Short mmCIF file of C-alpha atoms in Angstrom, two decimals:
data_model
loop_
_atom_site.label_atom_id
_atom_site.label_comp_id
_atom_site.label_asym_id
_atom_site.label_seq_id
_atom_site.Cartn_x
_atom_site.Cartn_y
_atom_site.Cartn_z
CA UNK I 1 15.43 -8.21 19.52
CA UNK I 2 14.19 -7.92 15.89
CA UNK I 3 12.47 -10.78 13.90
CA UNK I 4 14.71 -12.24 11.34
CA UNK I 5 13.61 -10.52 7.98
CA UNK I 6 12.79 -13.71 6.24
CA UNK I 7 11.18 -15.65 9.32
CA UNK I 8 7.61 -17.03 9.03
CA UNK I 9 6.76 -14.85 11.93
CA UNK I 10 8.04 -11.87 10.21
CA UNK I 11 6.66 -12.77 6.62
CA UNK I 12 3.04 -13.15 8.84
CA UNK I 13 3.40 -9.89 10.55
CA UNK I 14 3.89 -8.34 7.22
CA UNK I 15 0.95 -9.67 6.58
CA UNK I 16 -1.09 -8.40 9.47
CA UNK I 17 0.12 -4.63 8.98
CA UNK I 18 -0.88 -5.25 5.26
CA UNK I 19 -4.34 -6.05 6.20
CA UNK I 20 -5.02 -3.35 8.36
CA UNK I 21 -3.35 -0.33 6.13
CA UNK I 22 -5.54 -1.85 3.18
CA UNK I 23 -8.53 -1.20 5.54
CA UNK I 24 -7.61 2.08 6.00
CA UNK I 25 -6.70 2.89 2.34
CA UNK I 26 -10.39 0.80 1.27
CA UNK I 27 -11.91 2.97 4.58
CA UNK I 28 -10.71 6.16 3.20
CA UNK I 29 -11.33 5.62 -0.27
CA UNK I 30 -14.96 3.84 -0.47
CA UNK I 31 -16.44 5.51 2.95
CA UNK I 32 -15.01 8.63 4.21
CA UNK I 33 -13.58 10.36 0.53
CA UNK I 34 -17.25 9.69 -0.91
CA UNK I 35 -19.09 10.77 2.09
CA UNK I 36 -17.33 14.26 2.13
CA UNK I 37 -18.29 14.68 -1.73
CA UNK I 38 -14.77 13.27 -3.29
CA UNK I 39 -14.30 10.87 -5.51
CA UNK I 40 -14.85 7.02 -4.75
CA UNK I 41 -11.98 4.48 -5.03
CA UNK I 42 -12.48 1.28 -7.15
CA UNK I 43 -8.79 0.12 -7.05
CA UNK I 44 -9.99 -3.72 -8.27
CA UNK I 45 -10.90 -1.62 -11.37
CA UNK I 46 -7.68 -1.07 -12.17
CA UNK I 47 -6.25 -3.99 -11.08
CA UNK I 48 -8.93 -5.62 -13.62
CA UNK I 49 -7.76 -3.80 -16.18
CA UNK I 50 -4.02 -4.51 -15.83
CA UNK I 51 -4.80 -8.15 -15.55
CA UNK I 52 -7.07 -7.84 -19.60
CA UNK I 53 -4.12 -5.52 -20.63
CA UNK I 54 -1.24 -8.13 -19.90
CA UNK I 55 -3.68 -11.37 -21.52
CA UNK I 56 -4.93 -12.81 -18.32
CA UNK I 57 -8.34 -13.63 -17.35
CA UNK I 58 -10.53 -10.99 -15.43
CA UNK I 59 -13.32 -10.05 -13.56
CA UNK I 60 -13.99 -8.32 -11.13
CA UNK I 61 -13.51 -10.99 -8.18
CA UNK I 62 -10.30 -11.37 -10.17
CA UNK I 63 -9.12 -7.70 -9.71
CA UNK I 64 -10.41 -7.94 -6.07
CA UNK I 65 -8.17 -10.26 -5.35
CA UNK I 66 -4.99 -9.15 -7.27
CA UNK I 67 -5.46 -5.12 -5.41
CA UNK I 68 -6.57 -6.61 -2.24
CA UNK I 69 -4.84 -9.72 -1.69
CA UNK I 70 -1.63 -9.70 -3.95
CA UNK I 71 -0.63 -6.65 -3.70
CA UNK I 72 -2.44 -5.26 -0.44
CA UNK I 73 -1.43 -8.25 2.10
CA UNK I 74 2.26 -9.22 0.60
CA UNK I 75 3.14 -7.16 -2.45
CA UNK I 76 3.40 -3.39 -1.23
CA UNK I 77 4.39 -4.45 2.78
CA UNK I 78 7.33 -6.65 1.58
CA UNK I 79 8.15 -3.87 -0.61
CA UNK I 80 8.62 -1.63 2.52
CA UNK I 81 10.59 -4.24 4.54
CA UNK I 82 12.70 -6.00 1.69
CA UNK I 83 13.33 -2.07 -0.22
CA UNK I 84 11.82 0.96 0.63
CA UNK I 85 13.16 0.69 4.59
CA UNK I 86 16.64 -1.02 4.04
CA UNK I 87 17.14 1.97 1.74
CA UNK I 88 15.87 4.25 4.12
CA UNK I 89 17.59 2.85 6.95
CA UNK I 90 21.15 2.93 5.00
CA UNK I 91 20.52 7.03 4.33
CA UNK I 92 18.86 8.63 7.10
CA UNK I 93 19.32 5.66 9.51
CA UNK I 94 16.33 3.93 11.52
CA UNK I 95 14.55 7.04 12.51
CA UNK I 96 11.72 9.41 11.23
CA UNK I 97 9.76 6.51 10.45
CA UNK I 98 6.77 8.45 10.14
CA UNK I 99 7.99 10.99 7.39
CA UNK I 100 9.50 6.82 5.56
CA UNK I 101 6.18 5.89 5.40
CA UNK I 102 4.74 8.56 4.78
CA UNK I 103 7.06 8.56 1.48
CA UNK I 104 6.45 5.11 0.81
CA UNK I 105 3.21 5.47 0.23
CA UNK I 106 4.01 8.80 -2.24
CA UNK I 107 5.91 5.90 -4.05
CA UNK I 108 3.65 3.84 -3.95
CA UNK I 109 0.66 6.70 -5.22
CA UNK I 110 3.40 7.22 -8.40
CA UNK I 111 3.72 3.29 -8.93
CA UNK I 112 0.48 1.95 -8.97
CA UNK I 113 -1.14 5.43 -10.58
CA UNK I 114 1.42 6.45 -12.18
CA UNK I 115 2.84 3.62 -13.88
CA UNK I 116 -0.17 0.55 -13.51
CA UNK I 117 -2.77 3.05 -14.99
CA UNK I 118 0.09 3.90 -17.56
CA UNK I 119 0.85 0.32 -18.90
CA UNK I 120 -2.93 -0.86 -18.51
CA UNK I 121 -3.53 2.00 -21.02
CA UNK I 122 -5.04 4.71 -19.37
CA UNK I 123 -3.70 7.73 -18.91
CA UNK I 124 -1.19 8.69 -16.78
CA UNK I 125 -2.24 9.69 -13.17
CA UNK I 126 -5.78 9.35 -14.64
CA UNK I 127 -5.34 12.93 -16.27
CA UNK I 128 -5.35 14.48 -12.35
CA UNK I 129 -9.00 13.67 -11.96
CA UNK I 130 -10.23 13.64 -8.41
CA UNK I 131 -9.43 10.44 -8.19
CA UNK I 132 -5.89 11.02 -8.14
CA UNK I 133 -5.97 12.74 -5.06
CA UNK I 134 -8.11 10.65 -3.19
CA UNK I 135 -5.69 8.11 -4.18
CA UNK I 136 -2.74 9.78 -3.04
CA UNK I 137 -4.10 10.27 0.49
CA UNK I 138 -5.06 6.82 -0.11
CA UNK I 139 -1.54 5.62 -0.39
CA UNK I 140 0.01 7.83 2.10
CA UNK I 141 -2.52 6.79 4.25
CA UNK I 142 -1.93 2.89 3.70
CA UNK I 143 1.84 3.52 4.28
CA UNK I 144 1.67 4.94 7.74
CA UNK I 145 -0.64 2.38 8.73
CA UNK I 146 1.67 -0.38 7.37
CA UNK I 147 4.78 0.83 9.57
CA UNK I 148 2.44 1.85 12.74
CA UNK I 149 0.99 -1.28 12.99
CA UNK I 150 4.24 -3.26 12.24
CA UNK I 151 6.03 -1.03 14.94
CA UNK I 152 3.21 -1.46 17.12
CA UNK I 153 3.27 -5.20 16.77
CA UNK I 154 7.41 -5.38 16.98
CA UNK I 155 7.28 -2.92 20.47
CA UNK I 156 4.99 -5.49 22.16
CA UNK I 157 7.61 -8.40 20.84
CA UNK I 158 10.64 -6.96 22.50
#
């Protein structure tokens, strides 16, 4: 039996699969990218720099939090369970979950360097530097351990 969408418990294991793909994407892109000789992620960069582009206050604590916390732990897992997998589900159905997150986390690559890099005033994609890549195995990365870990933790539910 599945969790009611807009439970506590459901909001909280949202939550917990947002933690641990933002380990893996912070992991990936701050130990394992730089130790093999590719660039080094600094996503509270460019959260910091959307956050002085749009008037707020920043720093980097400030960015820390919005990449990590905001948008890490609630922003980019509720956009997989209240968009990108309703959608999905409606198309293809509830299979190939793999190959969904796996696309989520394309869309989420495009969003947040695509379009945040875009409106904080850098350029686009960051001009295809290595750090676009390492970002995009970053985000692919982050959305199959968002939907493993929340289909881990709804398997042991049920």
């Amino acid at each position: 039996m599945e969790k009611s969408r807009l439970s506590v418990t459901y909001i909280g294991l949202l939550f917990i699969a947002g933690f641990f793909a933002t380990m893996a994407f912070d992991f990936w892109g701050q130990v394992l990218s730089p130790s093999i000789g590719w660039a080094n992620l600094s996503p509270e960069g460019l959260a910091q720099n959307l956050l002085s582009s749009i008037g707020l206050p920043s720093s980097a604590f400030l960015g820390f939090f919005v990449h990590f916390y905001i948008v890490g732990l609630i922003g980019y897992p509720m956009g997989w369970a209240y968009v990108f997998k309703p959608i999905w589900t409606l198309v293809v159905g509830p299979v190939h979950w793999f190959l969904a997150s796996a696309l989520y986390g394309v869309g989420l690559w495009v969003f947040a360097i695509g379009g945040v890099t875009t409106f904080s005033g850098l350029p686009p994609f960051l001009n295809f530097t290595g750090i676009t890549w390492v970002a995009l195995i970053g985000h692919v990365l982050y959305g199959i351990v968002l939907v493993a870990i929340l289909r881990l933790i709804t398997r042991r539910e049920t």
